[in-house]
Coordinates of C-alpha atoms in Angstrom, one line a residue:
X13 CA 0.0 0.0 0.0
X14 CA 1.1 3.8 -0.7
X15 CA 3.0 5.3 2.1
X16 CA 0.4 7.1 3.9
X17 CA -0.1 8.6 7.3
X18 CA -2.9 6.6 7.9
X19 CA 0.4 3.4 7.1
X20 CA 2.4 5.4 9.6
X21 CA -0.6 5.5 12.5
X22 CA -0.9 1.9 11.8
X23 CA 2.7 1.2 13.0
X24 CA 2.3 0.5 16.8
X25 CA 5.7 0.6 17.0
X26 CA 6.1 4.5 16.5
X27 CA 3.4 5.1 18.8
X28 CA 2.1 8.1 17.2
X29 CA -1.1 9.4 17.8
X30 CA -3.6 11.5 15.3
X31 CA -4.7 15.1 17.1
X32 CA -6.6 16.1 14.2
X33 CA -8.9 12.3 14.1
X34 CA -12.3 14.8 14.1
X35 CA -15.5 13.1 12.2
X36 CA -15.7 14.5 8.5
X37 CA -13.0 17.1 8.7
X38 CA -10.8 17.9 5.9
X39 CA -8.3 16.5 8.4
X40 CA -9.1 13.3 8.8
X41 CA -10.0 12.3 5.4
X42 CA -6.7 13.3 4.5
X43 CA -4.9 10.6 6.3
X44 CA -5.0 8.8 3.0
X45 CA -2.7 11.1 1.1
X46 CA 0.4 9.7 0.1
X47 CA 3.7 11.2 1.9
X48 CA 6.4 11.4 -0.6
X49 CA 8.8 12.0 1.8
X50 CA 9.1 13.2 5.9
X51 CA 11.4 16.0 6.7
X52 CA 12.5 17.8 10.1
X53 CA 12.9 21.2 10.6
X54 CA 12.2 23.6 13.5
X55 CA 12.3 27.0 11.2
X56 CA 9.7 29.2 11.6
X57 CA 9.2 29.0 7.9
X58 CA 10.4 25.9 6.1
X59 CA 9.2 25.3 3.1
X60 CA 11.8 27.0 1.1
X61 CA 13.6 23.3 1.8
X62 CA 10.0 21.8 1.2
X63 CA 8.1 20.1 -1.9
X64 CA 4.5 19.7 -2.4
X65 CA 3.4 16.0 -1.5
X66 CA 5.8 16.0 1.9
X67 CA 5.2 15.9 5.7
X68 CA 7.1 18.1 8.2
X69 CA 8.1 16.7 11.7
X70 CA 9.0 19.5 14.4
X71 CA 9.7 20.0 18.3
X72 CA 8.2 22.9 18.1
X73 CA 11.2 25.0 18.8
X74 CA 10.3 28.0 16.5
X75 CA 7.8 28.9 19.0
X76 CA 9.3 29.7 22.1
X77 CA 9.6 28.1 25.3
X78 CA 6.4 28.7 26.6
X79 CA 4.0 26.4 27.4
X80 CA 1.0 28.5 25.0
X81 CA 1.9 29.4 21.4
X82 CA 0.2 32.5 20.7
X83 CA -3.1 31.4 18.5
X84 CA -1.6 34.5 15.4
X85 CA 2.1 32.9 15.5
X86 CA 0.5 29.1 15.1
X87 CA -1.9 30.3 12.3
X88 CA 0.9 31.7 9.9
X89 CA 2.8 29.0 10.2
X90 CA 0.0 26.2 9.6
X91 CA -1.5 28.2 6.6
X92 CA 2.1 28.8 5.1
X93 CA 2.6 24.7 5.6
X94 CA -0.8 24.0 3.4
X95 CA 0.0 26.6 1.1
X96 CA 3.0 25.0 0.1
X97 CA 1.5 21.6 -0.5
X98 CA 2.6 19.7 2.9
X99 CA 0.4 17.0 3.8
X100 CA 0.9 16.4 7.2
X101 CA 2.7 18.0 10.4
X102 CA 4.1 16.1 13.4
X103 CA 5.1 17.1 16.6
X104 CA 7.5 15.8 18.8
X105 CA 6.7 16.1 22.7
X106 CA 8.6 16.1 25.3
X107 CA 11.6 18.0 23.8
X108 CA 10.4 21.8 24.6
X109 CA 7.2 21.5 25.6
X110 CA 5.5 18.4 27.7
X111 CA 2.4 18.1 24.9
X112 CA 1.7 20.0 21.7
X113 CA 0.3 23.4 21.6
X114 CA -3.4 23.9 21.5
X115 CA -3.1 26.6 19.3
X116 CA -1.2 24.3 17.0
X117 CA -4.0 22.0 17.2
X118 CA -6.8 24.2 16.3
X119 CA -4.8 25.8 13.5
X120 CA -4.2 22.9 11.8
X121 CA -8.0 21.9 11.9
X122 CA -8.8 25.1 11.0
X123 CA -6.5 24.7 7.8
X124 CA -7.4 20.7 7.2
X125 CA -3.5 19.9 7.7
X126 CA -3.5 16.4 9.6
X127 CA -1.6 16.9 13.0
X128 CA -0.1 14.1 14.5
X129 CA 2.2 13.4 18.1
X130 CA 5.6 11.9 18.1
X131 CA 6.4 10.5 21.6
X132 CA 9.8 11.2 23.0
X133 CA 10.7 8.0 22.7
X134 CA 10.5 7.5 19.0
X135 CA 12.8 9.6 17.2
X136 CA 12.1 11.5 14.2
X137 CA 14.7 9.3 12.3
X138 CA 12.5 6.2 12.7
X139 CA 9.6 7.9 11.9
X140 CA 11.3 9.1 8.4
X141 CA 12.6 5.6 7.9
X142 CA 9.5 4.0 8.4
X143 CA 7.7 6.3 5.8
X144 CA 11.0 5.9 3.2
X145 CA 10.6 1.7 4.1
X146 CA 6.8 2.4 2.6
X147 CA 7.8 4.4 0.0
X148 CA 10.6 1.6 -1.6
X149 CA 8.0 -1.3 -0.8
X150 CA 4.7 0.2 -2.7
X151 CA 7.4 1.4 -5.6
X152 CA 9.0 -1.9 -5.6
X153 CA 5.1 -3.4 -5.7
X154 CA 3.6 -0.7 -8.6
X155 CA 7.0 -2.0 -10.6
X156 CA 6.0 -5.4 -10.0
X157 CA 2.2 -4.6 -11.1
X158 CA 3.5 -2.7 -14.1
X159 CA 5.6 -5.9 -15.4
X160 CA 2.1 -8.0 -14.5
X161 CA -0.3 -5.8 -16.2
X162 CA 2.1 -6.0 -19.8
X163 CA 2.8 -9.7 -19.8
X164 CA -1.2 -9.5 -19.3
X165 CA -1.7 -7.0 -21.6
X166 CA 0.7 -8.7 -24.4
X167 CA -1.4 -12.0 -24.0
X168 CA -4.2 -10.5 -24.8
X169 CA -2.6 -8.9 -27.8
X170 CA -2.6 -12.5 -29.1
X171 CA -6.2 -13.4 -29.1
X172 CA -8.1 -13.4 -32.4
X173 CA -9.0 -9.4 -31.5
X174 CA -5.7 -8.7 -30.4
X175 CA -6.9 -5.1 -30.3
X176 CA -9.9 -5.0 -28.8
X177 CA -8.8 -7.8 -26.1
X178 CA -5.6 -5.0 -25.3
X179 CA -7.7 -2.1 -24.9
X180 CA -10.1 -4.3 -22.4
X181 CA -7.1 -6.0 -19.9
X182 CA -5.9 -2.4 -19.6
X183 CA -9.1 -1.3 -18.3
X184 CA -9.3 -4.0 -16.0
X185 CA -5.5 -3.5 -14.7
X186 CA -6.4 0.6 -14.2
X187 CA -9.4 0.1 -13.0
X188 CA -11.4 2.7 -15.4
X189 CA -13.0 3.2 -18.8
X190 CA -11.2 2.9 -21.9
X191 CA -12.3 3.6 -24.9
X192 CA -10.5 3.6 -28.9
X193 CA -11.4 6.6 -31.4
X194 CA -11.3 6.1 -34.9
X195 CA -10.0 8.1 -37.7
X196 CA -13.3 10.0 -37.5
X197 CA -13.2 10.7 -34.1
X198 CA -16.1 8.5 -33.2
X199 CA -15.7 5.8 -30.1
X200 CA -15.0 2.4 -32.3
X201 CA -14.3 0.8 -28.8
X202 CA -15.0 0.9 -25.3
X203 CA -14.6 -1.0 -21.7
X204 CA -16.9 -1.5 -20.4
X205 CA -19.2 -0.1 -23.1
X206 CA -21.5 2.1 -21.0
X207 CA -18.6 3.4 -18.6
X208 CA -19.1 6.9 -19.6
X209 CA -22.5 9.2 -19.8
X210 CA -23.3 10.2 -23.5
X211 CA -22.3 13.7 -22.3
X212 CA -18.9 12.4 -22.0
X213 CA -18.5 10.7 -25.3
X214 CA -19.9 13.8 -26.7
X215 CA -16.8 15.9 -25.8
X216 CA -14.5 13.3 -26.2
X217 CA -15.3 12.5 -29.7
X218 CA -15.1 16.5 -30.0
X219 CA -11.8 16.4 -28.3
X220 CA -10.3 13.7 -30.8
X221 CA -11.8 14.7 -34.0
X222 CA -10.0 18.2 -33.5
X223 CA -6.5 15.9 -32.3
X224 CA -7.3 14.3 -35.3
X225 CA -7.3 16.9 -37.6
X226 CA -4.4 18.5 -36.0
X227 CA -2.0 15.5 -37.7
X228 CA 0.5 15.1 -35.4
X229 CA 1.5 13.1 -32.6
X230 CA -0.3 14.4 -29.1
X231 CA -1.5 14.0 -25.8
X232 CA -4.7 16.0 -24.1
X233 CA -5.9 15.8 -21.0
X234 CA -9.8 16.2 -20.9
X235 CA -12.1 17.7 -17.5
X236 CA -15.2 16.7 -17.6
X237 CA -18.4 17.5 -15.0
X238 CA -17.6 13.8 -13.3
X239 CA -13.9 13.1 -14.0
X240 CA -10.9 13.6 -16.1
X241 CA -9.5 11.7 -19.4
X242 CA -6.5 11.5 -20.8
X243 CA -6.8 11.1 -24.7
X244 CA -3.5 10.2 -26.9
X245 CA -3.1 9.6 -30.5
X246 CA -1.9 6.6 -32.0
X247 CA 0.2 6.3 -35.4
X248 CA 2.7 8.5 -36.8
X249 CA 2.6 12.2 -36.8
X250 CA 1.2 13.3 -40.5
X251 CA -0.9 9.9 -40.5
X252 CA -3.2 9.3 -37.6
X253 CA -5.0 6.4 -36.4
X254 CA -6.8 7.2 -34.2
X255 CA -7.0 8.1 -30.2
X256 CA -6.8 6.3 -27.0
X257 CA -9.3 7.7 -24.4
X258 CA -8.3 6.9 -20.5
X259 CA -10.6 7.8 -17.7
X260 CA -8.2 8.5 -15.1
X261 CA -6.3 11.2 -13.7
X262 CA -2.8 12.0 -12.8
X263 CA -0.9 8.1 -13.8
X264 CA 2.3 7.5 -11.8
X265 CA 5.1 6.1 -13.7
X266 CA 4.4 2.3 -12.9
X267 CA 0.5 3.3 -14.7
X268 CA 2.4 5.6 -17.7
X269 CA 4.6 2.4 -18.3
X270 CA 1.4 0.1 -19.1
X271 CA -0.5 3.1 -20.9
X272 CA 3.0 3.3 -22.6
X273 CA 3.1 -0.7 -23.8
X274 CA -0.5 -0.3 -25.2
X275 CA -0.4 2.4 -27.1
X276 CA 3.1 0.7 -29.1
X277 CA 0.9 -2.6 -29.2
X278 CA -2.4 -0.3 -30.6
X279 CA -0.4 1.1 -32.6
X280 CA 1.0 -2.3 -34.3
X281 CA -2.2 -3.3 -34.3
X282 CA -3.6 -0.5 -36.0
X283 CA -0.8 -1.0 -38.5
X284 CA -1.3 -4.4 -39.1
X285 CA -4.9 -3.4 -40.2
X286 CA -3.5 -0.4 -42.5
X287 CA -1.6 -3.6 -44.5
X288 CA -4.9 -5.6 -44.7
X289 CA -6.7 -2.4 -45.7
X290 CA -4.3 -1.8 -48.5
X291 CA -4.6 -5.8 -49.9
X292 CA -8.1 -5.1 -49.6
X293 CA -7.6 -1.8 -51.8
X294 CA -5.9 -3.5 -54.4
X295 CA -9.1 -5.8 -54.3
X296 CA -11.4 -3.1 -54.8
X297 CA -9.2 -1.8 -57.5
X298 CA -9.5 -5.0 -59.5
X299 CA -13.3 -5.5 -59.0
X300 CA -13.9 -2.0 -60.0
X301 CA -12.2 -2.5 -63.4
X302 CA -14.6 -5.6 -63.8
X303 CA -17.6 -3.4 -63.3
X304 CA -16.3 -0.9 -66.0
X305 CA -15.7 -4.4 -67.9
X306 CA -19.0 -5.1 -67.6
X307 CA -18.4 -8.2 -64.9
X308 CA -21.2 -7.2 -62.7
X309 CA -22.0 -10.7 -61.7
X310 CA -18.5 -12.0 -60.2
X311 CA -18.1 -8.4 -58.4
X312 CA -21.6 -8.7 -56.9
X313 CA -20.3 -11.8 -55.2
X314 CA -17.0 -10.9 -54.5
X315 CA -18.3 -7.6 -52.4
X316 CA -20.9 -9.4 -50.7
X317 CA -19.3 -11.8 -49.1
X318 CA -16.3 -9.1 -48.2
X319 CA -18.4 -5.8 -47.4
X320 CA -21.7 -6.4 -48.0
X321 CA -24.2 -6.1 -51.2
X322 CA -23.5 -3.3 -54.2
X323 CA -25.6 -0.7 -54.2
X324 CA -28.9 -1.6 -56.3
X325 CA -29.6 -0.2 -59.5
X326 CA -29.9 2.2 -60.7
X327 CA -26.5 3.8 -59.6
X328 CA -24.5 6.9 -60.0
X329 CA -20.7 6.9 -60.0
X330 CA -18.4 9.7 -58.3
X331 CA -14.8 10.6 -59.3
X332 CA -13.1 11.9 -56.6
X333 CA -10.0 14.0 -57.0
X334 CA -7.8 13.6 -53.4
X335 CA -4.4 14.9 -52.7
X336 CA -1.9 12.4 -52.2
X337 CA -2.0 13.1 -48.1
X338 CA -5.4 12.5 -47.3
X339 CA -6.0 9.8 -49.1
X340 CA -4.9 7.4 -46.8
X341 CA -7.6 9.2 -44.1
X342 CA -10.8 9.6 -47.1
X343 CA -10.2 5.5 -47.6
X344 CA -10.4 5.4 -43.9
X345 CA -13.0 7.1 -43.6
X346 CA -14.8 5.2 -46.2
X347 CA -14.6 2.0 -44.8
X348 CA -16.4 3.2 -41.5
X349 CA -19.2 4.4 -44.1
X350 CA -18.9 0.9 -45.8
X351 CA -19.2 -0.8 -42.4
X352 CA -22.0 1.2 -41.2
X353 CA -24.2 1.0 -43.9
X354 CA -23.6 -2.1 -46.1
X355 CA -25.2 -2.3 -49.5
X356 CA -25.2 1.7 -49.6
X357 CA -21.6 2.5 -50.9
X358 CA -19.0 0.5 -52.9
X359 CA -15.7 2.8 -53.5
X360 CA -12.2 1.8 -55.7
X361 CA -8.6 3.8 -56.3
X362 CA -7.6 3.7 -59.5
X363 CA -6.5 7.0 -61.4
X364 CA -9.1 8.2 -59.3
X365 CA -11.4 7.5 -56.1
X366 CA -14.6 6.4 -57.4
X367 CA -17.5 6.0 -55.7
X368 CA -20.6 3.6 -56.6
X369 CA -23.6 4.5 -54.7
X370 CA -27.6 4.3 -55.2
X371 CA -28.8 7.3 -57.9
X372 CA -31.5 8.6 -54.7
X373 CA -31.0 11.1 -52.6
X374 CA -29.1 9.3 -49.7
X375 CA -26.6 8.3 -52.2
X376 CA -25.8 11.6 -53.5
X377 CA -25.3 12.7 -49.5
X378 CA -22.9 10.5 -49.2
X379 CA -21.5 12.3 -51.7
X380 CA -21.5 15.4 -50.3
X381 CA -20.7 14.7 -47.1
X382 CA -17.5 13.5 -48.4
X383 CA -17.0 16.9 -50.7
X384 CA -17.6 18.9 -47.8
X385 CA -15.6 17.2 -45.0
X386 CA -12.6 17.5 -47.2
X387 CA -12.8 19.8 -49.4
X388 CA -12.5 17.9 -52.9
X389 CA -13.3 18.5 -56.3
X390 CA -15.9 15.5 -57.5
X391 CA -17.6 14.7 -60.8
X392 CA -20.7 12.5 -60.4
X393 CA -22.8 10.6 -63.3
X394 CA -26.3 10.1 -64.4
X395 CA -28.1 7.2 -63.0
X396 CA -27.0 3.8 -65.0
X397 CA -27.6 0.0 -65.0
X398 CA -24.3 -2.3 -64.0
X399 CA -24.3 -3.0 -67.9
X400 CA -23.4 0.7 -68.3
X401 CA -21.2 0.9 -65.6
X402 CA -17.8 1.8 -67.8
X403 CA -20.2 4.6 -69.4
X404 CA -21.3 5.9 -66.1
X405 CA -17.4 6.3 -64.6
X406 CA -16.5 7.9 -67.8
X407 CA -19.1 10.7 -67.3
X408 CA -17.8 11.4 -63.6
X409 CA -14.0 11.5 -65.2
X410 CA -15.7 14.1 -67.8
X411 CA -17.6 16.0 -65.1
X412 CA -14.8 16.2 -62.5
X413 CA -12.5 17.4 -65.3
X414 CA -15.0 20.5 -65.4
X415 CA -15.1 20.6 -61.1
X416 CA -11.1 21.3 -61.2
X417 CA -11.9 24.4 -63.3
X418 CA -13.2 26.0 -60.6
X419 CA -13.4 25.7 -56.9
X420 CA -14.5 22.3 -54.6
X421 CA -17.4 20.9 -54.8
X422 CA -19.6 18.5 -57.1
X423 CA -20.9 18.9 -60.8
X424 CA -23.1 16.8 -62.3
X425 CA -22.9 15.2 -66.1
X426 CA -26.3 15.9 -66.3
X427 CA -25.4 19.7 -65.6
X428 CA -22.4 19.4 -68.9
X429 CA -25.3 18.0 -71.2
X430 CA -27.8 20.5 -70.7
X431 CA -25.6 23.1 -71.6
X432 CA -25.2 21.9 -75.3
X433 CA -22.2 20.1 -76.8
X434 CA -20.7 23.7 -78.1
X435 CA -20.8 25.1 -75.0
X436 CA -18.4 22.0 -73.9
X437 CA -16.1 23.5 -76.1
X438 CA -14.9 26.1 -74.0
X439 CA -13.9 23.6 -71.8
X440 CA -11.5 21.7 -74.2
X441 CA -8.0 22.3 -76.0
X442 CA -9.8 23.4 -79.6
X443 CA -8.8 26.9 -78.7
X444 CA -5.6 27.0 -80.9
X445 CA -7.9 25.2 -84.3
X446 CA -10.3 27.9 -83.7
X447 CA -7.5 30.2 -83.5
X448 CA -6.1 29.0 -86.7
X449 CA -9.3 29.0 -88.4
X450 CA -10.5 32.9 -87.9
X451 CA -6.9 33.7 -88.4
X452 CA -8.0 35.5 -92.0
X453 CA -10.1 37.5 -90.6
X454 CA -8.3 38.4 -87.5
X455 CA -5.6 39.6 -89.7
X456 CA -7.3 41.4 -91.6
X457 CA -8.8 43.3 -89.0
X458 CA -5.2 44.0 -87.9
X459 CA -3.8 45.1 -90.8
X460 CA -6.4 47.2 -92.7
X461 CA -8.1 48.5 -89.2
X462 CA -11.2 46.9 -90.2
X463 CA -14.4 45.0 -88.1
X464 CA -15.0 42.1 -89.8
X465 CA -14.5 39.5 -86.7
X466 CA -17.1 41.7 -84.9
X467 CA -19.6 41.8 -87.8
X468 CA -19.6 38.1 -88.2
X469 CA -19.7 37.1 -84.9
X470 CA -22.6 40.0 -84.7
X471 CA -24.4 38.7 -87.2
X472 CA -24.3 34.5 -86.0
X473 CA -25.2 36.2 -83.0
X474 CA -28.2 37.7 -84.6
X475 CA -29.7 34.9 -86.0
X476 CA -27.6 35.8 -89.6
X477 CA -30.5 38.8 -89.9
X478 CA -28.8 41.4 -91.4
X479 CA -31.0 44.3 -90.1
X480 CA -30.5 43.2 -86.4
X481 CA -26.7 42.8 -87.2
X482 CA -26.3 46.2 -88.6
X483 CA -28.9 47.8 -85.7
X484 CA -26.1 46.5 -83.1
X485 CA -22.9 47.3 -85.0
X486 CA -24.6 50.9 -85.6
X487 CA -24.2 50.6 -89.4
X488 CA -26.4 50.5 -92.6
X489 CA -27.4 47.1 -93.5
X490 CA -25.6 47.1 -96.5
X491 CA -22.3 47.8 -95.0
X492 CA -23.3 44.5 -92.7
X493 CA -23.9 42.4 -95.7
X494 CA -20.9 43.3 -97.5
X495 CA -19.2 42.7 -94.8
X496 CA -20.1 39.0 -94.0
X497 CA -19.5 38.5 -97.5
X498 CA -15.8 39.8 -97.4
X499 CA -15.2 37.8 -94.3
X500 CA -16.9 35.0 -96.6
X501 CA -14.3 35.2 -99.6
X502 CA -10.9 35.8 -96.8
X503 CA -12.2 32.7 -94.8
X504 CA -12.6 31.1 -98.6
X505 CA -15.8 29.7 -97.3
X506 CA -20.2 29.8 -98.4
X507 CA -21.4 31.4 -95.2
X508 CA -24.5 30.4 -96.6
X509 CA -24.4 27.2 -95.8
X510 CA -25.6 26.0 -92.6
X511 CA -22.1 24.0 -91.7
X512 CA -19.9 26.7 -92.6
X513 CA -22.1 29.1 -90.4
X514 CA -21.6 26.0 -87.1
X515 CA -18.1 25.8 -87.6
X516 CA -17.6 29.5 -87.4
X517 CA -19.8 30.1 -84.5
X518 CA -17.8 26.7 -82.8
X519 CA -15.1 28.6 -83.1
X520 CA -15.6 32.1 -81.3
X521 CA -17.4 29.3 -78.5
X522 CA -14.0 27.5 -78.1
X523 CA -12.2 31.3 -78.0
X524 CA -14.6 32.6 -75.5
X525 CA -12.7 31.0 -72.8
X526 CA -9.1 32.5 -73.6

């Protein structure tokens, strides 16, 4: 047991006695503190030679030789004592005085510093042995714990859920809730389960999902109304696992040894499962070129019996554009989502992340949630059947090709098609044919100070009226239609044909953008 003064009143061979024993005081109930160490000193103020966590033995010199210590001298000295963090104050009799001083016994109740009597025939040297004897044997016995509770704690690492068995024998060795956060900072795991009010996993999944995000290696402690936690994070700094949540307080170093051997063995753990979650990646990889294949059938199989049905049909597919350091954490977080609601969401690396998920609402959620927690660029299809699978992920390549244009967020294929296949061309590397192709008139323009390039794109503009044309340009109509017929002859094309009239207006489209 700790070294106590409750240990030392125990020893009948020191013969002390408790002055302070009164029901409920602060006094009393702090017999039970532990006593790091016992000086002796007679200076009327000692704790310059103190430390918080000690007790103080005296004779009482510093007082005087009189019988009665004045009530205002005993005071001070008691409240600098408890203000400095001693625990305990005895008093050796029989050297000055015949008893100890009233007014040193009121004091310290007054204060809640426990008072006990040394007798004269117990020195203060066996006193400070006996506590120092206590002090080796409950070190010597929280060593021998510590060594216990890891050879425990590695057994259990050895069972078929090495992870979840670790995290429950060091609950049971400390005595107090335990619980793992995952790379979400939601509570994956916990021992007992209900240990905690919901309250408290509240602001401890708060807690870690802001460790979490931080990226690097750390420990917080947490208050909360009914106790204190310690969380720390497991995994390397840049590429977090998760976080291990300990409802205790302040550990001493036989508890911060154990604490210490899990989180290593978490950590392996947690590792372990990164290398099964890549195999598993290359899985998806290869079943998700068989859907674009057209293989719907053997990947239907393949996923159920691994993570659970494909999403029905009809379905939508998402291309996902994710910087090389967060991928690692969006596949994480996928395979929560995967887990927690199977036959929802099917998902595959490959030049991209692509997600397969059902073409309602909840689908295209998932989606966003993704979009928004990260901050990603994302093209997503039109509804299609598994045979049109490789048609579907080409349309989310094509639509996230138009998200990177601009800033985060989702665009639809349905979106590109409604704005017309010329429209697309803005969007594409024609620029330099157009270029090439108005060049004549361009020129022209250049040389002889001229407006043709206006006029004709006035004029498409104007539904090739020449009236309208001429109304906007703020010429006759005549000028307009000699004009459209120069540009006609330097272009060496019939700009009244219908064709010739689309490929000019394709072109100012795919210039519009430049």
């Amino acid at each position: 047991m700790p070294a106590t003064l409750r240990s030392l009143l125990a020893r009948r061979d020191l013969g002390l006695r408790l002055l302070t024993d009164v029901r409920d005081t602060t006094a009393a109930r702090s017999s039970d503190v532990p006593i790091a160490w016992l000086h002796s000193s007679d200076l009327p103020d000692p704790t310059p030679f103190l430390a918080a966590g000690q007790a103080l033995l005296t004779t009482g010199t510093q007082f005087g030789p009189d019988a009665e210590v004045p009530p205002g001298i005993a005071d001070d000295y008691v409240r600098r004592l408890t203000a400095h963090g001693v625990v305990a104050l005895g008093f050796g009799t029989e050297v000055v005085r015949a008893g100890t001083p009233d007014a040193l016994v009121d004091a310290c109740r007054t204060h809640g510093l426990p008072l006990f009597e040394v007798p004269y025939a117990t020195s203060f040297i066996q006193v400070a042995q006996a506590n120092a004897e206590s002090v080796a044997k409950d070190a010597n016995a929280r060593d021998a714990w510590a060594l216990a509770a890891q050879r425990a704690i590695s057994f259990a690492a050895m069972r078929p859920d090495g992870l979840g068995a670790t995290l429950a024998e060091l609950s049971r060795q400390l005595d107090c809730w335990v619980g793992l956060l995952d790379v979400s900072g939601r509570i994956d795991r916990a021992f007992p389960p209900d240990g905690i009010a919901a309250v408290e996993r509240t602001q401890l999944q708060e807690e870690g999902a802001r460790l979490l995000r931080g990226g690097q290696r750390a420990s917080l402690p947490v208050s909360t109304a009914t106790g204190g936690f310690t969380l720390q994070t497991l995994g390397s700094g840049g590429h977090l696992d998760g976080v291990l949540a300990i409802a205790t307080g302040t550990l001493d170093h036989a508890g911060r040894e154990v604490v210490t051997a899990v989180i290593a063995l978490a950590g392996l753990a947690l590792q372990q499962n990164r290398e099964l979650g890549r195999a598993r990646g290359l899985l998806r990889t290869g079943l998700l070129t068989m859907l674009s294949s057209g293989n719907h059938d053997v990947v239907e199989t393949t996923s159920r019996e691994l993570w659970g049905p494909l999403p029905a049909a009809p379905v939508r597919v998402a291309a996902v554009h994710v910087d090389d350091e967060d991928r690692d954490a969006v596949v994480d977080l996928l395979e929560l989502w995967v887990q927690d609601r199977p036959g929802q969401l099917f998902f595959a690396v490959d030049d991209a992340l692509f997600l397969c998920i059902g073409a309602d609402d909840d689908g295209v959620d998932t989606v966003r949630r993704l979009t928004e927690r990260y901050d990603l660029h994302v093209g997503l299809s039109d509804g299609a059947a598994y045979g049109s699978f490789g048609r579907a992920r080409a349309e989310a390549v094509r639509a996230l090709d138009r998200s990177r244009e601009g800033r985060p967020g989702i665009v639809e294929f349905g979106d590109l098609a409604r704005d017309g296949v010329l429209a697309h061309l803005a969007h594409t590397d024609a620029s330099d044919i157009a270029r090439a192709f108005l060049a004549p008139l361009t020129d022209h323009d250049a040389a002889a100070g001229s407006d043709l390039t206006r006029t004709v794109r006035t004029w498409l503009e104007q539904d090739c009226e020449y009236d309208r044309a001429a109304q906007v340009l703020g010429v006759h109509r005549h000028t307009a239609r000699a004009r459209v017929a120069h540009a006609g002859r330097l272009l060496d094309r019939d700009l009244g044909l219908f064709a010739t009239r689309a490929d000019v207006w394709a072109a100012f489209v795919a210039l519009s953008a430049d």
